[in-house]
Amino acid sequence: MMTNDNWKVDWKVFVGGKDRSSVMHPYLLSVGVTLMDGGSADKCRLSFNDAIGEIKLPQPGDPIQIAVRGKIVFSGISDEPEFIINKNGGSLLSVSGSSVDMTSAVKKPLSFHMDDATLGDVMRKAADLAGIRNMRIDPAFDQIRRDYWLVNRQSLMSLGDRFARELAGTFKFAGDEAALAKRGTGLAPSGLLLPTVVAERGKNLKSARVKPLSLRRVFGSTKVTWFDQKTGQHREVEEQGEADAGDVDAVNVTRLLAASEDQAREQASARNRESAQNRGSGRITIDPNAQPEGLCVLKGARVGVDGNYRIGQVDHTGSKPSGSITQMSVRHPQGGAGKDTRPTR
């Protein structure tokens, strides 16, 4: 744990499974972790004072874990050490890490097909071929069954991203594990509830810039066209959005053709969930905490802004002079956020 007169941050850094915090202490200038809510890998950054070159140059592929307040928030491998000499003659060694091991088989193209199988069956087979030890899948996705699945020269990375986009989910790696989760539910792929954080003005809230209501990318319903193999005709399904979308008349019409009615309804439901996420946005800074797809409860701002927000990208940062903070993007306002029912003044 790095806590002395200068370091006011409860961080630990593990390399190769060993706690290296005390060894890094004299040289470490800053540490940071970026947690994504899908689409990109999680990242970590360690910056060291390397004035006399005492620090051993890390090798790409070294396992790295970072803990904040006793909880592991990053698990991955080191990827690109960078040495910097600044104009004042000082020397810095910057070490970055990624939750995706780009030297592994996760980017290897795979080719196989499965008949009468579930999405869980497909993803677990792809994960096994890519050397992933544990493939966690949201129960809502795991049992999606189709007559035929084709994986045609797609890596596990691209396959996971494909299904995440189609189903409004999140696909992520963490070391030798991967997860495909449903977005906007507040649940982990295991089905457990993700932690809720409170950002309260006058307490742990450092700053906030929030749009509690934005309808620019919101639709009232979604239509998807599918092909009926029995009749040889194109048919259409329409799924209504969330109750709060009732004040939006626009209909989202997808361009992709679904292979069956079930698939069409899955895609329509996914687009509606995605639309609901876009009802608001913002960025909130608090004391270290938070996890992507968890819930942030904003308190003490004002009527119409206070409420619940879904957490997107999370940035944990710590440095000797500044201490530690957590910045997070937020969306999908709920619980009174975006609503002010007081009489007009």
Coordinates of C-alpha atoms in Angstrom, one line a residue:
M1 CA 0.0 0.0 0.0
M2 CA 1.4 3.4 -1.0
T3 CA 0.5 5.7 1.8
N4 CA 3.1 8.0 3.3
D5 CA 3.5 11.8 3.7
N6 CA 3.5 12.2 -0.1
W7 CA 1.3 9.3 -1.2
K8 CA -2.3 9.6 -0.1
V9 CA -3.4 6.7 -2.3
D10 CA -4.4 3.2 -1.2
W11 CA -3.0 1.4 -4.2
K12 CA -1.2 -1.9 -4.7
V13 CA 0.5 -3.1 -7.8
F14 CA 1.1 -6.8 -8.5
V15 CA 3.5 -8.0 -11.2
G16 CA 3.7 -11.7 -11.9
G17 CA 1.5 -12.4 -8.9
K18 CA 3.9 -10.6 -6.5
D19 CA 3.1 -7.4 -4.6
R20 CA 5.7 -4.9 -5.9
S21 CA 4.2 -1.8 -4.2
S22 CA 7.0 -1.3 -1.7
V23 CA 9.7 -1.8 -4.4
M24 CA 8.0 0.7 -6.7
H25 CA 7.3 3.2 -3.9
P26 CA 10.5 5.4 -4.1
Y27 CA 10.1 5.8 -7.9
L28 CA 6.4 5.7 -8.7
L29 CA 5.1 9.1 -9.7
S30 CA 1.5 8.3 -10.9
V31 CA -0.7 5.3 -11.5
G32 CA -3.9 5.1 -13.5
V33 CA -6.5 2.6 -14.7
T34 CA -9.1 3.1 -17.4
L35 CA -12.0 0.7 -17.4
M36 CA -14.1 0.6 -20.5
D37 CA -17.8 -0.4 -20.8
G38 CA -17.1 -2.4 -24.0
G39 CA -15.6 -1.9 -27.4
S40 CA -12.0 -1.4 -26.2
A41 CA -9.7 -3.1 -23.7
D42 CA -9.1 -1.8 -20.2
K43 CA -5.8 0.0 -19.7
C44 CA -3.4 0.8 -16.9
R45 CA -0.5 3.3 -16.8
L46 CA 2.4 3.5 -14.4
S47 CA 4.9 6.4 -14.5
F48 CA 8.3 6.1 -12.7
N49 CA 11.1 8.5 -12.0
D50 CA 13.9 6.8 -13.9
A51 CA 16.7 9.4 -13.5
I52 CA 19.5 6.9 -13.0
G53 CA 18.0 3.9 -14.8
E54 CA 17.7 1.6 -11.7
I55 CA 14.3 0.2 -12.7
K56 CA 14.3 -3.0 -14.6
L57 CA 12.7 -2.6 -18.0
P58 CA 9.5 -4.6 -18.0
Q59 CA 8.9 -7.1 -20.7
P60 CA 5.6 -7.2 -22.8
G61 CA 3.5 -10.1 -21.5
D62 CA 4.3 -9.7 -17.8
P63 CA 1.0 -10.2 -15.8
I64 CA -0.1 -7.0 -14.0
Q65 CA -2.8 -6.5 -11.4
I66 CA -3.7 -3.2 -9.7
A67 CA -5.8 -2.8 -6.6
V68 CA -7.6 0.3 -5.2
R69 CA -8.6 0.2 -1.5
G70 CA -8.0 -3.5 -1.4
K71 CA -10.0 -4.4 -4.5
I72 CA -8.5 -5.6 -7.8
V73 CA -9.7 -3.1 -10.5
F74 CA -7.3 -4.1 -13.3
S75 CA -6.0 -7.5 -14.5
G76 CA -4.0 -7.8 -17.6
I77 CA -0.5 -7.8 -19.1
S78 CA 2.2 -5.2 -19.7
D79 CA 2.4 -4.3 -23.4
E80 CA 4.5 -1.2 -24.2
P81 CA 7.2 0.3 -22.0
E82 CA 8.2 3.9 -23.0
F83 CA 11.3 5.8 -22.0
I84 CA 11.0 9.6 -22.0
I85 CA 13.7 12.4 -21.5
N86 CA 12.1 15.7 -21.0
K87 CA 13.5 19.2 -21.8
N88 CA 14.7 19.7 -18.2
G89 CA 16.9 16.6 -18.4
G90 CA 14.7 14.4 -16.3
S91 CA 14.0 10.8 -17.3
L92 CA 10.6 8.9 -17.0
L93 CA 9.8 5.3 -17.6
S94 CA 6.2 4.8 -18.5
V95 CA 4.7 1.3 -18.3
S96 CA 1.3 0.5 -19.8
G97 CA -0.9 -2.6 -19.6
S98 CA -3.9 -4.0 -21.4
S99 CA -6.6 -6.4 -20.4
V100 CA -6.2 -8.1 -23.7
D101 CA -3.0 -10.2 -24.4
M102 CA -2.4 -9.3 -28.1
T103 CA 0.3 -12.0 -28.3
S104 CA -2.2 -14.7 -27.6
A105 CA -4.7 -16.5 -29.9
V106 CA -7.6 -14.1 -29.1
K107 CA -6.8 -12.4 -32.4
K108 CA -6.4 -15.7 -34.4
P109 CA -9.1 -16.2 -37.1
L110 CA -11.4 -19.1 -36.3
S111 CA -13.6 -21.1 -38.6
F112 CA -16.4 -23.5 -37.5
H113 CA -20.1 -23.9 -37.5
M114 CA -22.7 -25.3 -35.1
D115 CA -26.2 -26.7 -35.7
D116 CA -29.1 -26.2 -33.2
A117 CA -26.9 -24.6 -30.6
T118 CA -27.0 -21.7 -28.2
L119 CA -24.9 -18.5 -28.2
G120 CA -23.3 -19.8 -25.1
D121 CA -22.2 -22.9 -26.9
V122 CA -20.7 -20.9 -29.7
M123 CA -18.8 -18.4 -27.4
R124 CA -17.4 -21.1 -25.2
K125 CA -16.1 -23.1 -28.1
A126 CA -14.5 -20.0 -29.6
A127 CA -13.0 -19.1 -26.2
D128 CA -11.6 -22.6 -25.8
L129 CA -10.0 -22.4 -29.3
A130 CA -8.5 -19.0 -28.3
G131 CA -7.1 -20.3 -25.1
I132 CA -9.4 -18.4 -22.8
R133 CA -9.8 -20.2 -19.4
N134 CA -13.2 -18.9 -18.4
M135 CA -15.9 -17.5 -20.8
R136 CA -18.6 -15.8 -18.7
I137 CA -21.9 -15.1 -20.5
D138 CA -24.9 -13.2 -19.2
P139 CA -27.8 -15.7 -18.6
A140 CA -30.0 -13.5 -20.9
F141 CA -27.6 -14.2 -23.8
D142 CA -26.4 -17.7 -22.9
Q143 CA -29.6 -19.5 -24.0
I144 CA -30.3 -17.7 -27.3
R145 CA -30.8 -20.6 -29.6
R146 CA -30.5 -20.7 -33.4
D147 CA -30.7 -23.4 -36.0
Y148 CA -27.3 -22.6 -37.5
W149 CA -24.3 -20.6 -36.4
L150 CA -21.3 -19.8 -38.7
V151 CA -18.0 -18.4 -37.6
N152 CA -16.1 -17.6 -40.8
R153 CA -12.5 -16.5 -40.2
Q154 CA -13.4 -14.4 -37.2
S155 CA -11.2 -14.1 -34.1
L156 CA -12.7 -14.3 -30.6
M157 CA -12.2 -10.6 -30.3
S158 CA -14.2 -9.8 -33.4
L159 CA -16.8 -12.5 -32.7
G160 CA -17.5 -11.1 -29.2
D161 CA -17.7 -7.5 -30.5
R162 CA -20.1 -8.7 -33.2
F163 CA -22.6 -10.2 -30.7
A164 CA -22.1 -7.3 -28.3
R165 CA -23.2 -4.9 -31.1
E166 CA -26.1 -7.1 -32.2
L167 CA -27.5 -7.6 -28.7
A168 CA -26.6 -4.3 -27.1
G169 CA -24.1 -6.0 -24.9
T170 CA -20.6 -5.6 -23.6
F171 CA -17.7 -7.8 -24.5
K172 CA -14.5 -7.6 -22.4
F173 CA -11.3 -9.4 -21.6
A174 CA -9.6 -9.6 -18.1
G175 CA -6.4 -11.6 -18.3
D176 CA -7.3 -15.2 -19.3
E177 CA -11.0 -14.6 -18.8
A178 CA -13.6 -13.0 -21.1
A179 CA -17.2 -11.9 -20.5
L180 CA -20.2 -11.1 -22.7
A181 CA -22.8 -9.1 -20.6
K182 CA -26.1 -7.4 -21.2
R183 CA -25.8 -3.6 -21.0
G184 CA -28.0 -1.4 -18.8
T185 CA -29.1 -4.1 -16.3
G186 CA -26.7 -3.4 -13.5
L187 CA -25.8 -7.1 -13.4
A188 CA -22.5 -8.9 -14.0
P189 CA -22.4 -11.8 -16.4
S190 CA -22.7 -14.1 -13.3
G191 CA -26.0 -12.5 -12.5
L192 CA -24.7 -10.7 -9.4
L193 CA -25.6 -7.1 -8.8
L194 CA -22.9 -4.6 -9.7
P195 CA -22.0 -2.2 -7.0
T196 CA -23.8 1.2 -6.7
V197 CA -21.7 4.3 -5.9
V198 CA -23.0 7.5 -4.3
A199 CA -21.7 10.9 -5.6
E200 CA -22.9 13.4 -3.0
R201 CA -22.2 17.1 -3.1
G202 CA -20.3 18.3 0.0
K203 CA -18.9 14.8 0.6
N204 CA -17.2 12.7 -2.0
L205 CA -18.3 14.6 -5.1
K206 CA -15.5 16.5 -6.7
S207 CA -17.1 17.8 -9.8
A208 CA -20.0 17.0 -12.2
R209 CA -21.1 18.0 -15.7
V210 CA -24.3 16.3 -16.6
K211 CA -27.0 16.5 -19.3
P212 CA -29.9 14.8 -17.4
L213 CA -32.2 14.8 -20.5
S214 CA -31.3 14.5 -24.1
L215 CA -33.6 13.0 -26.8
R216 CA -31.4 13.5 -29.8
R217 CA -30.5 9.8 -30.1
V218 CA -33.7 8.3 -28.5
F219 CA -36.4 6.4 -30.4
G220 CA -39.9 5.5 -29.3
S221 CA -39.7 2.0 -30.9
T222 CA -37.7 -0.1 -33.2
K223 CA -38.6 -2.0 -36.4
V224 CA -36.6 -5.0 -37.7
T225 CA -37.2 -6.8 -41.0
W226 CA -36.8 -10.6 -41.1
F227 CA -37.1 -13.3 -43.7
D228 CA -39.8 -15.9 -43.4
Q229 CA -38.3 -19.1 -45.0
K230 CA -41.6 -20.9 -45.0
T231 CA -43.4 -18.3 -47.1
G232 CA -40.4 -16.8 -48.8
Q233 CA -41.5 -13.3 -47.7
H234 CA -40.0 -10.4 -45.8
R235 CA -41.8 -9.6 -42.6
E236 CA -41.5 -6.9 -40.0
V237 CA -41.6 -6.7 -36.2
E238 CA -41.9 -3.6 -34.0
E239 CA -40.9 -3.5 -30.3
Q240 CA -41.8 -0.5 -28.1
G241 CA -39.1 1.3 -26.2
E242 CA -39.1 2.0 -22.5
A243 CA -42.0 3.8 -20.9
D244 CA -40.0 7.0 -20.8
A245 CA -39.6 6.9 -24.6
G246 CA -43.4 7.5 -25.0
D247 CA -42.7 11.2 -25.6
V248 CA -40.6 10.4 -28.7
D249 CA -42.4 9.6 -31.9
A250 CA -39.4 8.6 -34.0
V251 CA -39.1 5.0 -35.0
N252 CA -35.7 3.3 -35.3
V253 CA -35.7 1.2 -38.5
T254 CA -32.7 -1.1 -38.7
R255 CA -30.9 -1.8 -42.0
L256 CA -29.9 -5.4 -41.2
L257 CA -32.1 -8.3 -42.2
A258 CA -32.7 -10.8 -39.5
A259 CA -32.8 -14.6 -40.2
S260 CA -35.9 -15.3 -38.1
E261 CA -38.6 -13.6 -36.0
D262 CA -36.9 -14.5 -32.8
Q263 CA -33.7 -12.9 -34.0
A264 CA -35.6 -9.8 -35.2
R265 CA -37.2 -9.4 -31.8
E266 CA -33.8 -9.8 -30.1
Q267 CA -32.3 -7.1 -32.2
A268 CA -35.3 -4.7 -31.8
S269 CA -35.1 -5.2 -28.0
A270 CA -31.3 -4.6 -28.1
R271 CA -31.7 -1.3 -30.1
N272 CA -34.4 -0.1 -27.6
R273 CA -32.1 -0.7 -24.6
E274 CA -29.3 1.1 -26.5
S275 CA -31.7 4.0 -27.2
A276 CA -32.6 4.2 -23.5
Q277 CA -28.9 4.6 -22.6
N278 CA -28.8 7.8 -24.7
R279 CA -31.4 9.7 -22.8
G280 CA -28.7 11.6 -20.9
S281 CA -25.0 11.9 -20.5
G282 CA -22.3 13.5 -18.4
R283 CA -19.1 13.1 -16.4
I284 CA -18.8 12.9 -12.7
T285 CA -15.6 12.9 -10.5
I286 CA -15.5 11.4 -7.0
D287 CA -13.2 9.7 -4.6
P288 CA -11.9 6.3 -5.9
N289 CA -14.7 3.8 -6.6
A290 CA -17.0 2.9 -9.4
Q291 CA -17.3 0.1 -12.0
P292 CA -18.6 0.2 -15.6
E293 CA -22.2 -0.7 -16.0
G294 CA -22.8 -0.1 -12.3
L295 CA -25.1 2.6 -10.9
C296 CA -24.1 6.1 -9.7
V297 CA -26.5 7.9 -7.4
L298 CA -26.0 11.7 -7.7
K299 CA -27.2 13.6 -4.6
G300 CA -27.2 17.3 -3.7
A301 CA -27.0 18.8 -7.2
R302 CA -30.5 20.1 -7.8
V303 CA -34.0 18.9 -8.6
G304 CA -34.1 17.3 -12.1
V305 CA -30.4 16.5 -11.9
D306 CA -30.3 14.3 -8.8
G307 CA -31.0 10.7 -9.5
N308 CA -29.5 7.5 -10.8
Y309 CA -27.1 7.2 -13.8
R310 CA -25.6 4.2 -15.5
I311 CA -21.8 4.3 -15.4
G312 CA -19.8 4.0 -18.6
Q313 CA -16.0 4.5 -18.8
V314 CA -14.2 4.8 -15.5
D315 CA -10.8 6.4 -15.0
H316 CA -9.0 5.8 -11.7
T317 CA -5.9 8.0 -11.2
G318 CA -3.5 8.6 -8.4
S319 CA -0.4 10.7 -8.0
K320 CA 1.8 12.0 -5.1
P321 CA 0.8 15.6 -5.2
S322 CA -2.9 15.1 -6.1
G323 CA -4.0 12.0 -4.2
S324 CA -6.5 9.9 -6.0
I325 CA -9.8 10.5 -7.9
T326 CA -12.2 8.6 -10.0
Q327 CA -13.7 10.1 -13.2
M328 CA -16.6 8.4 -14.8
S329 CA -18.9 9.0 -17.8
V330 CA -22.6 8.5 -17.1
R331 CA -25.7 7.9 -19.2
H332 CA -29.3 6.6 -18.9
P333 CA -30.7 8.9 -16.2
Q334 CA -33.3 7.3 -13.9
G335 CA -34.9 7.9 -10.6
G336 CA -36.0 11.5 -11.1
A337 CA -33.0 12.6 -13.1
G338 CA -34.3 14.7 -16.1
K339 CA -37.6 15.5 -14.5
D340 CA -38.6 18.7 -12.6
T341 CA -42.3 18.6 -11.7
R342 CA -42.3 21.8 -9.7
P343 CA -44.6 24.6 -10.8
T344 CA -43.1 27.0 -13.3
R345 CA -41.5 30.1 -11.8

